[in-house]
GROMACS .gro file of C-alpha atoms in nm:
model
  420
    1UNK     CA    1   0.690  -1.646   1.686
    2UNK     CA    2   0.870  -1.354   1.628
    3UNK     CA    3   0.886  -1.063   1.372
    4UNK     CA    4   1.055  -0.794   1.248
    5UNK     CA    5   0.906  -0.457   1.061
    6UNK     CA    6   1.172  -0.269   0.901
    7UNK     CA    7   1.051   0.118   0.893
    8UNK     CA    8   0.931   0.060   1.238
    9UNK     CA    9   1.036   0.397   1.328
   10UNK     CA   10   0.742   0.522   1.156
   11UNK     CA   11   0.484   0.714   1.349
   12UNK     CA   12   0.200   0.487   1.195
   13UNK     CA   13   0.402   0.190   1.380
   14UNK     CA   14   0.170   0.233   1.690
   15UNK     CA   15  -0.138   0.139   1.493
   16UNK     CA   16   0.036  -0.167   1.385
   17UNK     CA   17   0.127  -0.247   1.711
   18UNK     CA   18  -0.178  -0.172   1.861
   19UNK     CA   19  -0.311  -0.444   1.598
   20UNK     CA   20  -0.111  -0.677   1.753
   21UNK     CA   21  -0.184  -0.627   2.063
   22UNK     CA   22  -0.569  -0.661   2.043
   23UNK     CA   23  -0.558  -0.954   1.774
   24UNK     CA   24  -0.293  -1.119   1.977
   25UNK     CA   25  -0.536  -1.472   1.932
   26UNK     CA   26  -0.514  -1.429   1.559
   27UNK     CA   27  -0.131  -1.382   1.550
   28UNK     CA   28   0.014  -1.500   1.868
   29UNK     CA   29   0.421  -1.357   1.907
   30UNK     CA   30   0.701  -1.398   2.138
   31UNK     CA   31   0.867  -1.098   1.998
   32UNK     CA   32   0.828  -0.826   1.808
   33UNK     CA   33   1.173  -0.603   1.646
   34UNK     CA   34   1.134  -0.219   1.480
   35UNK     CA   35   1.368  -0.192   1.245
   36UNK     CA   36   1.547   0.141   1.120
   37UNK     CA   37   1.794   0.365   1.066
   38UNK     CA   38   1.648   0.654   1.306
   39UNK     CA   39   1.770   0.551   1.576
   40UNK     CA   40   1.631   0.893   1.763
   41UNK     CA   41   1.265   0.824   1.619
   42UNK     CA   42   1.247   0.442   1.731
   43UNK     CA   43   1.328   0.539   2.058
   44UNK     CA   44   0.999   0.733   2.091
   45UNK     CA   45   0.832   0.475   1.907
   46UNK     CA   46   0.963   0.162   2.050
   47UNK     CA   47   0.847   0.318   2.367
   48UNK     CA   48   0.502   0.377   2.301
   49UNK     CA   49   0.471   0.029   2.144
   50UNK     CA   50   0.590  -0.114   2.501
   51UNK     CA   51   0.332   0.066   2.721
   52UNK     CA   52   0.049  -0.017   2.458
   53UNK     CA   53   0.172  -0.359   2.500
   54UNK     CA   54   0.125  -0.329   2.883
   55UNK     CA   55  -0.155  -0.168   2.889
   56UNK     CA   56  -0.335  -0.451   2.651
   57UNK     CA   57  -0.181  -0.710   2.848
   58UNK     CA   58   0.033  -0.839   2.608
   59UNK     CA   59   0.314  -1.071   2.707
   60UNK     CA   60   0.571  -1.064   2.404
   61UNK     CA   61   0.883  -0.871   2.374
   62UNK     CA   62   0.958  -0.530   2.240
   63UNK     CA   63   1.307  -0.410   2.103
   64UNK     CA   64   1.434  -0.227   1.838
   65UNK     CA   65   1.776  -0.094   1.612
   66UNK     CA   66   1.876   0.032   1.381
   67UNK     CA   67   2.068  -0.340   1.289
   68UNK     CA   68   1.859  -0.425   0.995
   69UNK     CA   69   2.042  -0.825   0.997
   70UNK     CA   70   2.046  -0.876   1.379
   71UNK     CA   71   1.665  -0.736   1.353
   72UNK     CA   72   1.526  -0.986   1.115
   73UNK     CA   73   1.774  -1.275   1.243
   74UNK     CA   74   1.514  -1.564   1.320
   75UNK     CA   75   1.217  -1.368   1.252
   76UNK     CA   76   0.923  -1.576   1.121
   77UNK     CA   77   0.779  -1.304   0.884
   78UNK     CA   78   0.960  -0.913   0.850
   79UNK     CA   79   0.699  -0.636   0.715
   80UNK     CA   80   0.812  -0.385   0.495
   81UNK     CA   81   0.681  -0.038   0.561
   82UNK     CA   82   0.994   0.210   0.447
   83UNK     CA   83   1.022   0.514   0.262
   84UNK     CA   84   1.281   0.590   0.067
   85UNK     CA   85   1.380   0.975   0.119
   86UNK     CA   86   1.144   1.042   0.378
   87UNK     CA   87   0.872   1.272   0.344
   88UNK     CA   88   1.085   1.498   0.150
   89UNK     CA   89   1.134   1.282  -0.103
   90UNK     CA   90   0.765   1.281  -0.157
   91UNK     CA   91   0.709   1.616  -0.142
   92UNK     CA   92   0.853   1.645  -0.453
   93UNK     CA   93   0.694   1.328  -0.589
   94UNK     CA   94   0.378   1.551  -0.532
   95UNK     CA   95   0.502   1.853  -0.647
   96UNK     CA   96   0.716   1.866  -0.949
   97UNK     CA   97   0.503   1.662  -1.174
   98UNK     CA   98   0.265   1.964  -1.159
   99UNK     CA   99   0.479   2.206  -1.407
  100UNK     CA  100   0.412   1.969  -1.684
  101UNK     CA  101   0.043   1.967  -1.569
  102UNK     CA  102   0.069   1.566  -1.460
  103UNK     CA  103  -0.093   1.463  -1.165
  104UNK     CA  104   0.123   1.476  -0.851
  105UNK     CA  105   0.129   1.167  -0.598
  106UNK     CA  106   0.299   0.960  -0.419
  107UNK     CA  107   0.190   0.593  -0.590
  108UNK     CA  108   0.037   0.731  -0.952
  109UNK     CA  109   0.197   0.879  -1.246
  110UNK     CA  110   0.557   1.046  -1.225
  111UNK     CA  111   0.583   1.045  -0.861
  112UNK     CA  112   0.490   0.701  -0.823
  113UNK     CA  113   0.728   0.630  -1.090
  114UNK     CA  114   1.017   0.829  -0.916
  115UNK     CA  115   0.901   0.629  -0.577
  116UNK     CA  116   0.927   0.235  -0.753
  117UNK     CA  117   1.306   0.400  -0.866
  118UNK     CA  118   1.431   0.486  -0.531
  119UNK     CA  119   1.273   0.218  -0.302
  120UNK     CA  120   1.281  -0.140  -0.519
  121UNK     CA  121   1.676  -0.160  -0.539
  122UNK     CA  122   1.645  -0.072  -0.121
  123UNK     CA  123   1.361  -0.388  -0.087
  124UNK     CA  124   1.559  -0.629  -0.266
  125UNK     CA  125   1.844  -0.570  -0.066
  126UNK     CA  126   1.664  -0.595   0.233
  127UNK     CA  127   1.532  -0.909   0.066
  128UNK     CA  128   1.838  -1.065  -0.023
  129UNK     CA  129   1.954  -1.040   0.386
  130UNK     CA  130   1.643  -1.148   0.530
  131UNK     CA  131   1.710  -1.489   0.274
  132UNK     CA  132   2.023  -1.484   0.427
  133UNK     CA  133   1.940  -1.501   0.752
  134UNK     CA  134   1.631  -1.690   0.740
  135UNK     CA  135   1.556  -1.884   0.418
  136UNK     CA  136   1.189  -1.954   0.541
  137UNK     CA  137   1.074  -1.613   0.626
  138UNK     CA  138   0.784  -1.421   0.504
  139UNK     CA  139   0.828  -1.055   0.373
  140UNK     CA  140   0.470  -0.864   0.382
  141UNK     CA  141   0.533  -0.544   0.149
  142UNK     CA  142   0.300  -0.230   0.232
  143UNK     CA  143   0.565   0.003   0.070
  144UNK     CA  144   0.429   0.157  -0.187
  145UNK     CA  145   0.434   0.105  -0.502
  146UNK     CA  146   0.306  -0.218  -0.343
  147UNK     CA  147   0.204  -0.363  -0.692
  148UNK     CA  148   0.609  -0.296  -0.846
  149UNK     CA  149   0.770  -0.380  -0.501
  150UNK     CA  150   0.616  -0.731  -0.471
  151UNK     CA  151   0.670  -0.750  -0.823
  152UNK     CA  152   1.007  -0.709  -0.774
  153UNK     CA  153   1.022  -0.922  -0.487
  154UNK     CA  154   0.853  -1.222  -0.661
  155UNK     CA  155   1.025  -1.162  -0.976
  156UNK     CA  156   1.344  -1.257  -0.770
  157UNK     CA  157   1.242  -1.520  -0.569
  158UNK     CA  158   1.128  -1.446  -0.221
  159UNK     CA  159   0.880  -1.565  -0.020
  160UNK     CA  160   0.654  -1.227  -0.028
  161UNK     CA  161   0.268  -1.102  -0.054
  162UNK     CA  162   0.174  -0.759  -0.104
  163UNK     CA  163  -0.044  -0.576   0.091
  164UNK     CA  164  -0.278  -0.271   0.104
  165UNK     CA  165  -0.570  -0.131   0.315
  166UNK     CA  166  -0.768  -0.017   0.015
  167UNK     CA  167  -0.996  -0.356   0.070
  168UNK     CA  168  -1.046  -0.365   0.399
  169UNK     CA  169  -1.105  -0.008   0.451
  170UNK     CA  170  -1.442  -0.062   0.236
  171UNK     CA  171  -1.499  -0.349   0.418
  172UNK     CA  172  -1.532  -0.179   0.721
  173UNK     CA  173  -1.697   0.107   0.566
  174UNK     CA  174  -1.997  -0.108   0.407
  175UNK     CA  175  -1.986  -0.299   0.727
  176UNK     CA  176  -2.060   0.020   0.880
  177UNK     CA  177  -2.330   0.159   0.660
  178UNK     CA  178  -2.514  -0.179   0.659
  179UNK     CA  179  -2.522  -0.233   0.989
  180UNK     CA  180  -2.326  -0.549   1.019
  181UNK     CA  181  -1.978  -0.722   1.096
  182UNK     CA  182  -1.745  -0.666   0.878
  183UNK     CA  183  -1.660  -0.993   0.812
  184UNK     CA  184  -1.983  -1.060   0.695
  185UNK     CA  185  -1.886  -0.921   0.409
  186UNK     CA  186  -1.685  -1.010   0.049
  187UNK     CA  187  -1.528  -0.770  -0.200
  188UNK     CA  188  -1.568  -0.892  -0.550
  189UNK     CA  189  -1.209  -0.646  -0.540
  190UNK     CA  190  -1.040  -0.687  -0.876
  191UNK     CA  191  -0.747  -0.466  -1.065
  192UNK     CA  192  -0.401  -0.385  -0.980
  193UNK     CA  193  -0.300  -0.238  -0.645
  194UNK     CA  194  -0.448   0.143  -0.652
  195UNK     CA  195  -0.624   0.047  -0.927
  196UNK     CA  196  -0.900  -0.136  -0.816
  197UNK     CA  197  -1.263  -0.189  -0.835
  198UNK     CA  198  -1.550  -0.318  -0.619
  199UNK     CA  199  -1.814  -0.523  -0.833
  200UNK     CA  200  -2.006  -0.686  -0.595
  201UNK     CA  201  -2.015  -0.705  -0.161
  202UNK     CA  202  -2.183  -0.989  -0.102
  203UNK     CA  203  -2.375  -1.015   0.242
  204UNK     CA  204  -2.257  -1.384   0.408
  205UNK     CA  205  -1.960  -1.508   0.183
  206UNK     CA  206  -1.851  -1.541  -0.132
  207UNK     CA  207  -2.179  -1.716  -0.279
  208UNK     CA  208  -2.373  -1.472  -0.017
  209UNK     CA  209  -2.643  -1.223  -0.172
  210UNK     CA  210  -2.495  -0.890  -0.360
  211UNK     CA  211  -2.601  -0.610  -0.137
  212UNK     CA  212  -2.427  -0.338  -0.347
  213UNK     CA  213  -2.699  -0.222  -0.596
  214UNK     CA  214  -2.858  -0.181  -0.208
  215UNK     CA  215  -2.536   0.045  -0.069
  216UNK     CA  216  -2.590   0.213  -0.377
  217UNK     CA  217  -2.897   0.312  -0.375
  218UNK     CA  218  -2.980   0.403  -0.026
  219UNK     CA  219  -2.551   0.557   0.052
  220UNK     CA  220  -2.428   0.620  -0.265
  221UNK     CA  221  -2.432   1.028  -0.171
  222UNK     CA  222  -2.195   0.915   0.114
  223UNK     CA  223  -2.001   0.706  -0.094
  224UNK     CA  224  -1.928   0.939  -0.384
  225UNK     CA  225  -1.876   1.203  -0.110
  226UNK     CA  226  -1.631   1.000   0.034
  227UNK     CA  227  -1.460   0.845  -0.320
  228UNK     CA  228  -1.469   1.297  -0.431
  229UNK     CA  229  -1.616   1.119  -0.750
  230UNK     CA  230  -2.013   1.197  -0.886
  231UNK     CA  231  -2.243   1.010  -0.764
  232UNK     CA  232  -2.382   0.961  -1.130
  233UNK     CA  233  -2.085   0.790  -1.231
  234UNK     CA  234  -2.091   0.482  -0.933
  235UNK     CA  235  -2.481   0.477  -1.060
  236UNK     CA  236  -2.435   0.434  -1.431
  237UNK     CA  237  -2.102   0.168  -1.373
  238UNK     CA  238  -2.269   0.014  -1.071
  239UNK     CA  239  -1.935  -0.053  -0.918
  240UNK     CA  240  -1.725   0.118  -0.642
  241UNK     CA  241  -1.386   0.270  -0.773
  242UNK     CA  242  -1.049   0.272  -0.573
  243UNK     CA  243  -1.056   0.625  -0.484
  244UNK     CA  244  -0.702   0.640  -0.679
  245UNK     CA  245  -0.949   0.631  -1.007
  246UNK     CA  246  -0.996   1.027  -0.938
  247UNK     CA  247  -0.682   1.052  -1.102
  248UNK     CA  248  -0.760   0.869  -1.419
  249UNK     CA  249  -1.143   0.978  -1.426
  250UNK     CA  250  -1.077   1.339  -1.326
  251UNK     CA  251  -0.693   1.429  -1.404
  252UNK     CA  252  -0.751   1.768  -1.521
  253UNK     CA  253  -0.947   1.868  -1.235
  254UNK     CA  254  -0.714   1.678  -0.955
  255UNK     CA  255  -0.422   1.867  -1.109
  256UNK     CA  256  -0.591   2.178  -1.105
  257UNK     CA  257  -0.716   2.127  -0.665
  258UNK     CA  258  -0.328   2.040  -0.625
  259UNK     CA  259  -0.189   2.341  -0.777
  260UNK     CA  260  -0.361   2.539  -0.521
  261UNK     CA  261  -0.303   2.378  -0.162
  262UNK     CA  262   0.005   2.214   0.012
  263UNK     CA  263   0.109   1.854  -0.053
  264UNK     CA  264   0.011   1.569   0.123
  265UNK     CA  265   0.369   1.532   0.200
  266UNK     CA  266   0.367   1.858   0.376
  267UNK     CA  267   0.039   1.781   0.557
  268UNK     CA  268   0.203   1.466   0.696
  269UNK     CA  269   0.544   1.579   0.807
  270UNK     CA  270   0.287   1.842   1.002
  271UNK     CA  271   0.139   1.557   1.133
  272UNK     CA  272   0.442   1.346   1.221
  273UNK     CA  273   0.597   1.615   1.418
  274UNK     CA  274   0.316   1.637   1.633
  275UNK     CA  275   0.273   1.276   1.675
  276UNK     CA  276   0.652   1.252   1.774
  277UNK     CA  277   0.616   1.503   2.055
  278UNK     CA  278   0.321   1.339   2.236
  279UNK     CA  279   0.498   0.957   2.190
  280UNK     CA  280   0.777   1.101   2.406
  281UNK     CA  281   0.545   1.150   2.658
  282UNK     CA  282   0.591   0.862   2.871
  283UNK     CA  283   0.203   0.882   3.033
  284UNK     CA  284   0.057   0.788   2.652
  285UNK     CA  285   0.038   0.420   2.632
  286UNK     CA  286  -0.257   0.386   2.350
  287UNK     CA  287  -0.234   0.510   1.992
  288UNK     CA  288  -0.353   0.891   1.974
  289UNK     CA  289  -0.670   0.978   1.818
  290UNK     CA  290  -0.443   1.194   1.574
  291UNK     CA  291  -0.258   0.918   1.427
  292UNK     CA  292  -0.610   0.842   1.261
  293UNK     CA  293  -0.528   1.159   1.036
  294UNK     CA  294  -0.185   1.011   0.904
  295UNK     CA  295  -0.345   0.767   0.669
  296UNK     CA  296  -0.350   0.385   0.650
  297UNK     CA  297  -0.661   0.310   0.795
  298UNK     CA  298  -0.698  -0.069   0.884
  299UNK     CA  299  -0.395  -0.184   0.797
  300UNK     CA  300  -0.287  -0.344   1.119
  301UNK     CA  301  -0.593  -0.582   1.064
  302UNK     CA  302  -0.480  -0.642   0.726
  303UNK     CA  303  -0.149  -0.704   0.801
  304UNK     CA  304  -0.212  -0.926   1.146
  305UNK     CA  305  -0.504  -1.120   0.936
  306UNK     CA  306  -0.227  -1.217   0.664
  307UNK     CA  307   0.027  -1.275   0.837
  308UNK     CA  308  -0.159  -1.506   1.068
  309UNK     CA  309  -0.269  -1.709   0.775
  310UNK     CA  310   0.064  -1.706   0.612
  311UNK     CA  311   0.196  -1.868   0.968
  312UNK     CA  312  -0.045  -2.082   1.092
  313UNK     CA  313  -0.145  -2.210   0.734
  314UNK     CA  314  -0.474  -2.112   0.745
  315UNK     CA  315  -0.639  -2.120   0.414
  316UNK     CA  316  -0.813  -1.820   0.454
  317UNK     CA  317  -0.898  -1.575   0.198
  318UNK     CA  318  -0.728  -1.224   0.183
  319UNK     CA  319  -0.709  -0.934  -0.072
  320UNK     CA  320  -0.335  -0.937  -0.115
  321UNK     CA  321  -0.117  -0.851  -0.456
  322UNK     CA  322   0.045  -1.153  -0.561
  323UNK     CA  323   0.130  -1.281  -0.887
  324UNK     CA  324  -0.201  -1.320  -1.191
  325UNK     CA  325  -0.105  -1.700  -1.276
  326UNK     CA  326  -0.373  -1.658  -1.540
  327UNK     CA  327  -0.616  -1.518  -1.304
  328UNK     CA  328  -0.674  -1.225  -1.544
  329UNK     CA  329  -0.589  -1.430  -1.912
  330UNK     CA  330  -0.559  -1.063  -2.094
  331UNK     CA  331  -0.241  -1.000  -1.856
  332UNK     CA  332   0.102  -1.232  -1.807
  333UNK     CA  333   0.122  -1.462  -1.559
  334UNK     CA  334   0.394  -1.266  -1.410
  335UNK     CA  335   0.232  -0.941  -1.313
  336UNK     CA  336   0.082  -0.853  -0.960
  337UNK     CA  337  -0.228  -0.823  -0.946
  338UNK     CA  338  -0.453  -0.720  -0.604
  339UNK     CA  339  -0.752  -0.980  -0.582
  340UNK     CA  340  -0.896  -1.213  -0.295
  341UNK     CA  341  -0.664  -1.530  -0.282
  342UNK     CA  342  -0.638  -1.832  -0.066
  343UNK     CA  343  -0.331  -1.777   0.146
  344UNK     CA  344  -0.172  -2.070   0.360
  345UNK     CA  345   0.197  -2.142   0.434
  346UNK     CA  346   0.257  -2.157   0.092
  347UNK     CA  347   0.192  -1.797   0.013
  348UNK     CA  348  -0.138  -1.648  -0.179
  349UNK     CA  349  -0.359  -1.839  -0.450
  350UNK     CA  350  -0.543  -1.602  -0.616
  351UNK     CA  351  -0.915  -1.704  -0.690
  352UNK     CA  352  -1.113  -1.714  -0.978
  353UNK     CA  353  -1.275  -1.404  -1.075
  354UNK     CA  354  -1.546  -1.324  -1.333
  355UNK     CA  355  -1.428  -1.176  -1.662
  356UNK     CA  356  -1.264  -0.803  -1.637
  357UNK     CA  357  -1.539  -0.558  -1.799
  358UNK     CA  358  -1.327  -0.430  -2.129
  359UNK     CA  359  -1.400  -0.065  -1.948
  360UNK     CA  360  -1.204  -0.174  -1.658
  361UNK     CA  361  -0.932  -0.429  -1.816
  362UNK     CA  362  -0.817  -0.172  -2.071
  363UNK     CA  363  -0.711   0.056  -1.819
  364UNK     CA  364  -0.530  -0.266  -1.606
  365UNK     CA  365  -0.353  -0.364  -1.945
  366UNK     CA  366  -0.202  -0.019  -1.995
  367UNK     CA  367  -0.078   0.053  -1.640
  368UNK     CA  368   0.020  -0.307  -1.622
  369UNK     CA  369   0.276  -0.243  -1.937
  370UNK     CA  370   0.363   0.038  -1.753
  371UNK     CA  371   0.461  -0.097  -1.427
  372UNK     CA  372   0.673  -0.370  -1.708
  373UNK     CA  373   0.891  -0.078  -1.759
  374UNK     CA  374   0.891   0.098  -1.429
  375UNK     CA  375   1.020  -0.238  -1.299
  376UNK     CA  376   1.258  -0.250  -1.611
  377UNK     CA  377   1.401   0.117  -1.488
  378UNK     CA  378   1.419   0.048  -1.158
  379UNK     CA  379   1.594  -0.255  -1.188
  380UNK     CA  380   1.861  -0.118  -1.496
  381UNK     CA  381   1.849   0.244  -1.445
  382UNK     CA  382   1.915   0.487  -1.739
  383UNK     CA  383   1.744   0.750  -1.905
  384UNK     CA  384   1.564   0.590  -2.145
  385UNK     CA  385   1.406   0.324  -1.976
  386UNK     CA  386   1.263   0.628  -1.707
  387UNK     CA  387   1.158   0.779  -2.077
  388UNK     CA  388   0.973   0.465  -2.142
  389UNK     CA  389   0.832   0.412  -1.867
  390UNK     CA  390   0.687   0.763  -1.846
  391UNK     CA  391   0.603   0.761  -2.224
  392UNK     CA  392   0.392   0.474  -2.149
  393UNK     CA  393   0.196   0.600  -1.876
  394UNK     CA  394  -0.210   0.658  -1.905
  395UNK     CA  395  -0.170   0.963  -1.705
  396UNK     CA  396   0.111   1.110  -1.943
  397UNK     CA  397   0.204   0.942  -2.270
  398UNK     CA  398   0.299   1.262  -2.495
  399UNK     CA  399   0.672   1.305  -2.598
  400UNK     CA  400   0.694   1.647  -2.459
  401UNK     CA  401   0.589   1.563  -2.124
  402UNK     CA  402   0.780   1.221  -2.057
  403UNK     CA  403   1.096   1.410  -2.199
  404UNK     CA  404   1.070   1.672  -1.961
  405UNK     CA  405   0.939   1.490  -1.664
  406UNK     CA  406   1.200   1.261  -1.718
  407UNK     CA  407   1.503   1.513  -1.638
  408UNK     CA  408   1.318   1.635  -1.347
  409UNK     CA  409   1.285   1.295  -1.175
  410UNK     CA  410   1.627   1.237  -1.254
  411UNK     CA  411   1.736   1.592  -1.113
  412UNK     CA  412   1.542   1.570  -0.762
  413UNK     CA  413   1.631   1.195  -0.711
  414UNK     CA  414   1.952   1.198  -0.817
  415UNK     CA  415   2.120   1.071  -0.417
  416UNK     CA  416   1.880   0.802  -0.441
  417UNK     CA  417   1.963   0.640  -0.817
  418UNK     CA  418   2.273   0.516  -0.785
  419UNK     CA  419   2.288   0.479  -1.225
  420UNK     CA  420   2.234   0.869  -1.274
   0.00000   0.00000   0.00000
């Protein structure tokens, strides 16, 4: 088995390949390529991900270039984990939306808009060779905006699942405050990929007993803490929100926090330059206990757990974004949408889920017509299908602001959009 993750000269790529390594009985590989265009970066990362392999005892192969058709030539499965623009690029994702008073992030509102533009045109084309080479190959997309990218990706054909760690990072967190294996646990998980809620967390399967009223009310301080939402609120809906709800529930307020402390963008390039210094050090041969502070919690067990069941046509159920084949009747068959689904070698089956509370599926109509039009944009290009897009938007919706927000995007993404 091998595979191939393009972005692999990431610094998160040691978590994922420190994933591998211990899960190697869930996803047994030959070979494993890092993709990317740094070739200076996946020097210092490729070599870390060899000694962790050592050190774990792992017997498959580690190379890497920056050769994004000889990387994914015979690969059994590629994972997608660029960024489009680097960390600059979403610096000012997170930053210029704030002079119209519009939330600023990397996945939500303008930014997120500005993001889908630059990276879906990239994916497709990465895509599009990875079809070439290998016709029966599985992309796994965790580049954000995962719900638009797979969209994309789907929309044209491939073989692809979306992923995120949003689930299974409140799996483990339950897990943890129950006392119990995470894996005892299932996420009644339902909405659109950062736009998700928890309903239920049933204790022993899917039919198992709902222990959330119970995480509720003997964690929900913790939880709330944790979510930077009241704890009044998770009491009177009796669900858990995605923590990307703050900016829908309390826009005004996130706006207001941003406007007076870096980006995450800056935090992270912080973070990344440290990380690169110690994985030049050729004594570190585990991932450092800093890397936990770069974000992504979990997602090499997400990503080995699908992939495994995507390869060895398992069955098994997963939270993945795939397409809502009437899953959710209000929405079309051919959006994404991020619930638990049987996934096998034919690709992800979403399950049945309980009728979308109209508080909830309101909110998942309007950001689904949204991400309609953000596909639409990023697909076509021009200026009035960004307008659209950004007219239609929960978070901004007012002439003024889409008009204004939409010369800005255009202005600090310019290199990327190759319409403008």
């Amino acid at each position: 088995m091998k595979l191939a993750v393009v972005g692999g000269g990431s610094t998160y790529t040691p978590e994922l390949v420190d994933g591998f390594a211990r899960l190697r009985d869930v996803l047994p590989m030959e070979e494993l390529v890092l993709v990317d265009p740094a070739a200076d970066r996946l020097e210092l990362v490729g070599g870390l991900a060899r000694r962790i392999f050592a050190r774990q005892g792992h017997p498959g192969q580690i190379s890497w270039t920056d050769d994004l058709d000889a990387g994914v030539d015979g690969a059994d499965a590629v994972l997608l984990q660029l960024r489009v623009g680097g960390q600059a690029a979403r610096n000012q994702d997170e930053t210029w939306p704030l002079e119209c008073g519009c939330v600023g992030q990397e996945t939500t509102g303008a930014g997120g808009l500005a993001k889908a533009l630059r990276t879906v045109p990239v994916v497709l084309d990465i895509a599009e060779r990875v079809r070439r080479r290998n016709p029966d190959a599985w992309i796994v997309d965790f580049t954000n905006p995962v719900g638009i990218v797979t969209r994309a990706l789907l929309t044209a054909g491939h073989r692809a699942v979306g992923l995120c760690n949003v689930a299974i990072g409140f799996q483990r967190k339950f897990a943890k405050l129950l006392g119990v294996a995470p894996d005892e646990l299932s996420l009644d998980h339902v909405g659109l990929n950062h736009l998700t809620w928890e309903r239920a967390v049933r204790l022993g399967g899917p039919d198992g007993e709902d222990v959330l009223p119970k995480l509720l009310a003997e964690h929900g301080d913790a939880i709330a803490d944790d979510l930077r939402m009241p704890r009044g609120l998770l009491d009177r809906l009796g669900v858990v929100p995605s923590y990307y709800l703050r900016y829908f529930y309390q826009h005004d307020a996130v706006v207001r926090e941003l406007r007076t402390k870096p980006s995450r963008a800056a935090e992270v390039a912080a973070i990344e330059g440290q990380l690169l210094e110690m994985y030049a050090d050729p004594a570190l041969d585990e991932k450092p206990e800093l890397l936990g502070k770069r974000g992504g919690a979990f997602y090499s067990e997400a990503a080995v757990d699908l992939t495994s069941s995507l390869l060895r046509d398992t069955g098994e159920v997963r939270i993945v974004n795939t397409f809502n084949q009437g899953t959710l009747p209000f929405l079309p068959d051919d959006a994404v949408i991020e619930v638990p689904a049987a996934v096998d070698g034919r690709g992800a089956s979403p399950l049945p889920v309980r009728p979308l509370e109209p508080l909830y599926a309101g909110l998942v109509a309007h950001v689904t017509a949204y991400e309609d039009l953000a596909l639409e944009a990023a697909l076509k290009g021009g200026r009035e299908r960004v307008f659209d897009a950004l007219l239609a938007h929960p978070l901004i919706g007012q002439i003024e602001y889409a008009e204004k927000l939409t010369d800005t995007l255009i202005a600090h993404n310019r290199e990327h959009l190759a319409w403008a």
